[in-house]
C-alpha positions as a Python dict, from the first residue, in 0.01 Angstrom:
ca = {
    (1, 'X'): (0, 0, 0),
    (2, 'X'): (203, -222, -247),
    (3, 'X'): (19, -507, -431),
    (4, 'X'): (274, -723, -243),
    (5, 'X'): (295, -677, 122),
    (6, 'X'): (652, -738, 331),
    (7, 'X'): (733, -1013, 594),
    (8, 'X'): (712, -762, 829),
    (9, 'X'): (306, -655, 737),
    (10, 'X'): (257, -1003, 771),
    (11, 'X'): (362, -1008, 1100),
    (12, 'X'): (285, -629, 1233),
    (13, 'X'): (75, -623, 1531),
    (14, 'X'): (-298, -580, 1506),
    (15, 'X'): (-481, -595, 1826),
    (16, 'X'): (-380, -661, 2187),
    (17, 'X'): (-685, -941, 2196),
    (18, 'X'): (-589, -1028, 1863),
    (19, 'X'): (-218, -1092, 1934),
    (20, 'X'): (-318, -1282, 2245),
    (21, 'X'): (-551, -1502, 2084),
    (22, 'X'): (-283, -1607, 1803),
    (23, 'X'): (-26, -1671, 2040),
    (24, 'X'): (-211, -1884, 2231),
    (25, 'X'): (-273, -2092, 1900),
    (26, 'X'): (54, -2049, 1769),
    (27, 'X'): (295, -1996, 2028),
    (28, 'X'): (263, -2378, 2140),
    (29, 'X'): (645, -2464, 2244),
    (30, 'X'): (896, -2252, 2375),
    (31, 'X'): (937, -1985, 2137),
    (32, 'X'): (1349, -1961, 1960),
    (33, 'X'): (1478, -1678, 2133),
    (34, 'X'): (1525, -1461, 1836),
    (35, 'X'): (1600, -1191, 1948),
    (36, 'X'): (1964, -1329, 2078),
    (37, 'X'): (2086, -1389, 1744),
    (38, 'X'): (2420, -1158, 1648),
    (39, 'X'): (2404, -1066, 1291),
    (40, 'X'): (2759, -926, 1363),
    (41, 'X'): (2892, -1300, 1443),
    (42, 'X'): (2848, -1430, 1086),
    (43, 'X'): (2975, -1256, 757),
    (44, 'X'): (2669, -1114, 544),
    (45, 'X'): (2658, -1366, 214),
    (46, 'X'): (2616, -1597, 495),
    (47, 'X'): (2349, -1412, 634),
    (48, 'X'): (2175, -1361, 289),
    (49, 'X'): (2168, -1691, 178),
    (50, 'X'): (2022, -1861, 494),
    (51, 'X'): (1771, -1517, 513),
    (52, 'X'): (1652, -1614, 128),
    (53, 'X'): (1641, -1998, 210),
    (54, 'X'): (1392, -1949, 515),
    (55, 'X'): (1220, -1677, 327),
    (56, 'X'): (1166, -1923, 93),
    (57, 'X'): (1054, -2172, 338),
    (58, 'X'): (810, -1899, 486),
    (59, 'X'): (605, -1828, 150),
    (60, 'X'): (635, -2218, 117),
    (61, 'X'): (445, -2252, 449),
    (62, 'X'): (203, -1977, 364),
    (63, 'X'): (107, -2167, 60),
    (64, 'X'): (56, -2449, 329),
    (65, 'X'): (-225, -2282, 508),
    (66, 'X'): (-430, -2213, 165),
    (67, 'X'): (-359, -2566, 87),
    (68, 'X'): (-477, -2700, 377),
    (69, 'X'): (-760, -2472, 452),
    (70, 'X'): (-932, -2538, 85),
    (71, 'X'): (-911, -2931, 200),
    (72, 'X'): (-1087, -2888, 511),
    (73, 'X'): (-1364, -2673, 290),
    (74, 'X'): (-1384, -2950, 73),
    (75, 'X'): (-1406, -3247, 284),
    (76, 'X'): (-1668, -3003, 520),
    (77, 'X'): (-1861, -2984, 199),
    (78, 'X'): (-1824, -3352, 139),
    (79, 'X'): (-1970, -3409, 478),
    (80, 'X'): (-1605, -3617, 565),
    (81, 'X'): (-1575, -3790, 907),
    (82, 'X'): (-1559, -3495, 1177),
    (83, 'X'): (-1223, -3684, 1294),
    (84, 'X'): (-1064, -3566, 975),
    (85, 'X'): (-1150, -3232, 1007),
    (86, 'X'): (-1039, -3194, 1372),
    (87, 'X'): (-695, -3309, 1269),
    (88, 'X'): (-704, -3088, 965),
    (89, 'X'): (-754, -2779, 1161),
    (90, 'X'): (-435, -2881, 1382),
    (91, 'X'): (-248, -2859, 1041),
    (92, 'X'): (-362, -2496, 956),
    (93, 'X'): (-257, -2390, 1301),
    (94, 'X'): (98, -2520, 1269),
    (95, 'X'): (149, -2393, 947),
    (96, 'X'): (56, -2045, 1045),
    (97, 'X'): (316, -2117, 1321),
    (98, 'X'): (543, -2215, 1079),
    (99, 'X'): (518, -1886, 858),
    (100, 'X'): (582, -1676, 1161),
    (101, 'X'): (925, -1897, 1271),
    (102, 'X'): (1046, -1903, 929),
    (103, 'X'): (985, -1528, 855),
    (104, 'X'): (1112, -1379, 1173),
    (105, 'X'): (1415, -1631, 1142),
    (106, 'X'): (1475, -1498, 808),
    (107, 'X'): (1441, -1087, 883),
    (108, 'X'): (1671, -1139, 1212),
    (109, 'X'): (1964, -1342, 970),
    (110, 'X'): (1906, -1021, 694),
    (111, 'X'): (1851, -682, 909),
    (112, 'X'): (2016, -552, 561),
    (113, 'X'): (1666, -596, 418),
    (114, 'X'): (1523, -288, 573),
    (115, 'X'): (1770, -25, 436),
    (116, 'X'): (1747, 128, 92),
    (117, 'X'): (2055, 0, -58),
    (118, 'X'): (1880, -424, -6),
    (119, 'X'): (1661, -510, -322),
    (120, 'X'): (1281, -427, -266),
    (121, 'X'): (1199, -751, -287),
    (122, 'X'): (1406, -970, -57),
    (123, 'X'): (1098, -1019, 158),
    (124, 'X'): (832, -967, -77),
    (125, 'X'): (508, -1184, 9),
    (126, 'X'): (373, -1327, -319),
    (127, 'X'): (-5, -1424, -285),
    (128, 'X'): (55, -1844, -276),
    (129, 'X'): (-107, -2057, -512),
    (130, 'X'): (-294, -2379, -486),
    (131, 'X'): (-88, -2678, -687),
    (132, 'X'): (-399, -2836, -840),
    (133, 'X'): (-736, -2750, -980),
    (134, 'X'): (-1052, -2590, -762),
    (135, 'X'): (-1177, -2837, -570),
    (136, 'X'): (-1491, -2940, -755),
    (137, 'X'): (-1850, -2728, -697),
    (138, 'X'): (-2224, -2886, -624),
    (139, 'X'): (-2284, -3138, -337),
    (140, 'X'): (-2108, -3469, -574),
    (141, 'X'): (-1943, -3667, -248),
    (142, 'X'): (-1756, -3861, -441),
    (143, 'X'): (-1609, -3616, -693),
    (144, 'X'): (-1495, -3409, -392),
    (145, 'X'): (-1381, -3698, -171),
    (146, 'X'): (-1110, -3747, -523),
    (147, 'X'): (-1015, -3445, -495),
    (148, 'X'): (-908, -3434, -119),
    (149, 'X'): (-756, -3731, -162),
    (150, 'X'): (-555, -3633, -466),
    (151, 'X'): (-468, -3257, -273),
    (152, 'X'): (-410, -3501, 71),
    (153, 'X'): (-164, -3739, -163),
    (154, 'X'): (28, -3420, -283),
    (155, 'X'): (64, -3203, 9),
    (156, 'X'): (104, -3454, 325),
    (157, 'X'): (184, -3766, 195),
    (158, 'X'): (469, -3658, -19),
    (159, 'X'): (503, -3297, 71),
    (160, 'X'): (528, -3365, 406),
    (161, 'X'): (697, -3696, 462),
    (162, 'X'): (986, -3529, 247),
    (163, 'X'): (981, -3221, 468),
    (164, 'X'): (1035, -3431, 770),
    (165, 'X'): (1446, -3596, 667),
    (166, 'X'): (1524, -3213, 537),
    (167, 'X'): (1404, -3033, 842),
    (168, 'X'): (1610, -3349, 1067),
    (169, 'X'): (1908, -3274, 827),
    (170, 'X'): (1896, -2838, 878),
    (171, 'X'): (1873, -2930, 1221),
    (172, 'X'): (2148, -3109, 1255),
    (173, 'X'): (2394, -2918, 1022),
    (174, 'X'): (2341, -2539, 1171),
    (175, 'X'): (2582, -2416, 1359),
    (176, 'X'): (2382, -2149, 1548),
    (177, 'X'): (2083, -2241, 1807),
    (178, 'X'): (1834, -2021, 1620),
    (179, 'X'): (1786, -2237, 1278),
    (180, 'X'): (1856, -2560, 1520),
    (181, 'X'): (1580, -2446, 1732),
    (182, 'X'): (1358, -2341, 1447),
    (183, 'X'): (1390, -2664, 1248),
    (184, 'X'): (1308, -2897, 1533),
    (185, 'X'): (965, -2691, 1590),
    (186, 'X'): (853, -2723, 1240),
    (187, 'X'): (965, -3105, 1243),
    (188, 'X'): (758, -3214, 1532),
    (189, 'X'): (478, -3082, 1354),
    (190, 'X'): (566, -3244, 1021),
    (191, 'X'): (625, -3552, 1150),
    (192, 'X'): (198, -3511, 1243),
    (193, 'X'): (105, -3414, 928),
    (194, 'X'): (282, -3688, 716),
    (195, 'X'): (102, -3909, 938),
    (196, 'X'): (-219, -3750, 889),
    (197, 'X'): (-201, -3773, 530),
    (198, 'X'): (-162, -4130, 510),
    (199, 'X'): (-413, -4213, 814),
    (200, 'X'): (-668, -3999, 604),
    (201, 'X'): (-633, -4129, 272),
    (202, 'X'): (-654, -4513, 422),
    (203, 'X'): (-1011, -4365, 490),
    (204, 'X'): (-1067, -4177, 162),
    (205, 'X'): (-949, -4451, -88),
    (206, 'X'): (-1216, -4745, -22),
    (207, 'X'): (-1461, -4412, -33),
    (208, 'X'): (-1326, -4392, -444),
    (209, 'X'): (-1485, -4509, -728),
    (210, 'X'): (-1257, -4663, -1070),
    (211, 'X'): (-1253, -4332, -1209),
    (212, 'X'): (-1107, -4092, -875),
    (213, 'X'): (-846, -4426, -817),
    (214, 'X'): (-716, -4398, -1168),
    (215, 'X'): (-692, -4013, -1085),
    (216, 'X'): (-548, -4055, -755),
    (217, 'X'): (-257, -4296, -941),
    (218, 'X'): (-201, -3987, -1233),
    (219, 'X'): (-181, -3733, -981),
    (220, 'X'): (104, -3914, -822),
    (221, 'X'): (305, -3910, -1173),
    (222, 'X'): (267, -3551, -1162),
    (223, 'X'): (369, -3460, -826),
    (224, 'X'): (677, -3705, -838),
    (225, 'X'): (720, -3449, -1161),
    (226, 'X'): (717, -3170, -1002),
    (227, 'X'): (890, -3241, -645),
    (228, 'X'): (1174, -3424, -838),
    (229, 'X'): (1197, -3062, -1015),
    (230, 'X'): (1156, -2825, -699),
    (231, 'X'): (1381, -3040, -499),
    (232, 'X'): (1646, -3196, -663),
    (233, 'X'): (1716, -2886, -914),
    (234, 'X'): (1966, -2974, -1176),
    (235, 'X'): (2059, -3296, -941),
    (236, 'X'): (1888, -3657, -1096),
    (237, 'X'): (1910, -4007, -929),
    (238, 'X'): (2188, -4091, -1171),
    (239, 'X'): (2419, -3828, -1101),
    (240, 'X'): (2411, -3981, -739),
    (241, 'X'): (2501, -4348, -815),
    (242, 'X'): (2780, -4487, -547),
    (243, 'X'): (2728, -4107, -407),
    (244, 'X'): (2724, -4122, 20),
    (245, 'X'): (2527, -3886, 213),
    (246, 'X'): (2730, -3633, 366),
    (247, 'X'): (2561, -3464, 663),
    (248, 'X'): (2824, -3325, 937),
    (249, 'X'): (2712, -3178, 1236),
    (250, 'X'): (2698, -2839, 1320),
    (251, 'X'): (2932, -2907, 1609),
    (252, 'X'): (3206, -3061, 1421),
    (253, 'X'): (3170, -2844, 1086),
    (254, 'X'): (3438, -2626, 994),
    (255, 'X'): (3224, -2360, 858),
    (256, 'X'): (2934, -2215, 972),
    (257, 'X'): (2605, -2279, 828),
    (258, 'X'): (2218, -2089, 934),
    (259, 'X'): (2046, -2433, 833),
    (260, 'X'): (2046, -2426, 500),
    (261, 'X'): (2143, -2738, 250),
    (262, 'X'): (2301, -2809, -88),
    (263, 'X'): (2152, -2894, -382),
    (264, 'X'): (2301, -3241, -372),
    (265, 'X'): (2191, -3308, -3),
    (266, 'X'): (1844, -3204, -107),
    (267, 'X'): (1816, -3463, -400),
    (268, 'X'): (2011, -3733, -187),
    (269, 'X'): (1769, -3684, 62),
    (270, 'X'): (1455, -3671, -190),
    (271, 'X'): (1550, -4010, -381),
    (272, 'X'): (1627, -4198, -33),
    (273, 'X'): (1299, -4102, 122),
    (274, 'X'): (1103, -4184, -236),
    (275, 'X'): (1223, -4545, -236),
    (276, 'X'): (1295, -4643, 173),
    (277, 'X'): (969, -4444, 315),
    (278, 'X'): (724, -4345, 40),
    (279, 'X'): (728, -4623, -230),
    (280, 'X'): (635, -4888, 62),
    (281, 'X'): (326, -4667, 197),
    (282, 'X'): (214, -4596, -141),
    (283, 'X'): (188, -4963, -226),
    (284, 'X'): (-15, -5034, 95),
    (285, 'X'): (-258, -4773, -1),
    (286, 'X'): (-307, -4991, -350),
    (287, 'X'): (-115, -4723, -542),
    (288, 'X'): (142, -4833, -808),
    (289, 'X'): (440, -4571, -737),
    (290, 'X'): (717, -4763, -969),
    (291, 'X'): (426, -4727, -1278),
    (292, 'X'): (415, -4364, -1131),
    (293, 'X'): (773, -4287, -1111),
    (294, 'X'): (819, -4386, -1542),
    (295, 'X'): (501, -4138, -1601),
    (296, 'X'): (664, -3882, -1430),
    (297, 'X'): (841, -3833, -1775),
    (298, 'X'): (513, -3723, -1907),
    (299, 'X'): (511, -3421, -1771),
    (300, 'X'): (717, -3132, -1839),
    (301, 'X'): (799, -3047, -1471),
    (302, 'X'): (1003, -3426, -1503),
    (303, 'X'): (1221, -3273, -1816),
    (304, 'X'): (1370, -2886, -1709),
    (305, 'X'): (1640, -2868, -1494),
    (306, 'X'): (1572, -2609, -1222),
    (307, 'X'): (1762, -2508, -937),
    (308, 'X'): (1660, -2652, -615),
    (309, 'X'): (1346, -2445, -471),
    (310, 'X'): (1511, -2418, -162),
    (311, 'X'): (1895, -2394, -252),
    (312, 'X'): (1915, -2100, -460),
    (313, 'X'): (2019, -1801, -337),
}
């Protein structure tokens, strides 16, 4: 066995009871009928590039359920309203949901993958990593109550309340009924968590002393650092000045397109929901996000110029 497993370890069968048990977690809404889709009906750099962009989407929402599982351990240790942690277990369900969709969506776009001549790695599963520090150890409420609160500010309140206009916009520009059908899953369920993360944090951030609301405030500098660098690539808020959003439906494009996005749309998208969605809840929580938005610079996630996380390919 490799040290990284495939997509299709991931989802290999284990046990009949097993497998029953997970799809009645997982398996909430009527399942995209994957199996229908024609690889032969679209030309194969098509096929690649929307196989690598939900790949890439997949180990995303992997990462998701480690995320969201180490909250729930932390606010369980910090003894957090049960409420919270109900809600929170609803998140690591969909996101396990969300792997599968996104995975299988990718390997049926890329059958290629399996024979010798694809690279080895197409659907190699890299072990996901937490985007922040261990959440703190001992029984110190309020340093762990911070630190959900900084992990909830990261992963829901921007994380996910970006996710939601992307998934609305692959939705709408696919041209096939399996990334159409896949997208509108996972956004019903984003369109939850963003919510959660700002319902929560209105509970966490009276629970903060000075010190975890001055950490709360940096740790929004650094993830407007780092999404502005994952998302928008090489793209920055000036090279879109008198730019329009363009967005055609998959029913009146003239090419065909497996729900995947430009690295323009992505950063049009990204600046839009910062300043018409995010800035405004951010200030209601007591957060400064314009003070945020110039610190951003601070770190060096604000300075290179990457490709979009989920436009290469």
């Amino acid at each position: 066995m490799t040290s990284e497993p495939t997509s299709s370890e991931l989802l290999a069968e284990t046990t009949r009871s097993l497998g029953a048990m997970h799809r009645n977690q997982v398996h909430r809404d009527p399942w995209p009928a994957i199996e229908a889709f024609d690889p032969s009906a679209y030309p194969e750099p098509l096929r690649r590039r929307a196989a690598w962009h939900w790949m890439a989407r997949a180990r995303a929402e992997h990462g998701s359920v480690l995320q969201f599982s180490a909250v729930t351990h932390a606010l369980t240790r910090a003894r957090a309203p049960v409420e919270i942690l109900g809600a929170l277990a609803r998140l690591i369900t969909d996101e396990v949901r969300h792997v599968e969709l996104c995975a299988r969506t990718a390997e049926a776009f890329y059958p290629e993958a399996r024979t010798d001549a694809a690279p080895a790695d197409f659907f190699a599963w890299r072990m996901p990593r937490e985007p922040w520090p261990s959440a703190p150890r001992g029984d110190d409420r309020q340093a762990l109550f911070a630190w959900a609160s900084r992990a909830i500010l990261t992963a829901c309140c921007l994380g996910e309340t970006l996710s939601k206009p992307m998934l609305e916009a692959v939705a709408t520009v696919a041209t096939d009924p399996l990334p159409r059908a896949a997208a509108e899953q996972i956004l019903r369920d984003e369109q939850f968590h963003a919510r959660f993360g700002w319902e929560s944090l209105a509970v966490l951030v009276p629970l903060l002393d000075d010190e975890g609301r001055a950490a709360l405030q940096e740790q929004l500098a650094k993830s407007f650092a780092g999404f502005e660098r994952t998302t928008c690539g090489q793209v920055r808020i000036e090279d879109l000045a008198d730019s329009e959003m363009e967005i055609v439906p998959g029913e009146d494009a003239e090419e065909p397109n497996l729900g995947t996005l430009s690295e323009r749309q992505f950063a049009m998208i990204f600046y839009a929901t910062l300043e018409h969605e995010i800035f405004p809840a951010l200030r209601e929580l007591g957060l400064d996000p314009e003070a945020a938005w110039v610190r951003r610079a601070a770190y060096p996630a604000a300075k290179g110029r990457e490709p979009a996380a989920e436009s290469r390919g």
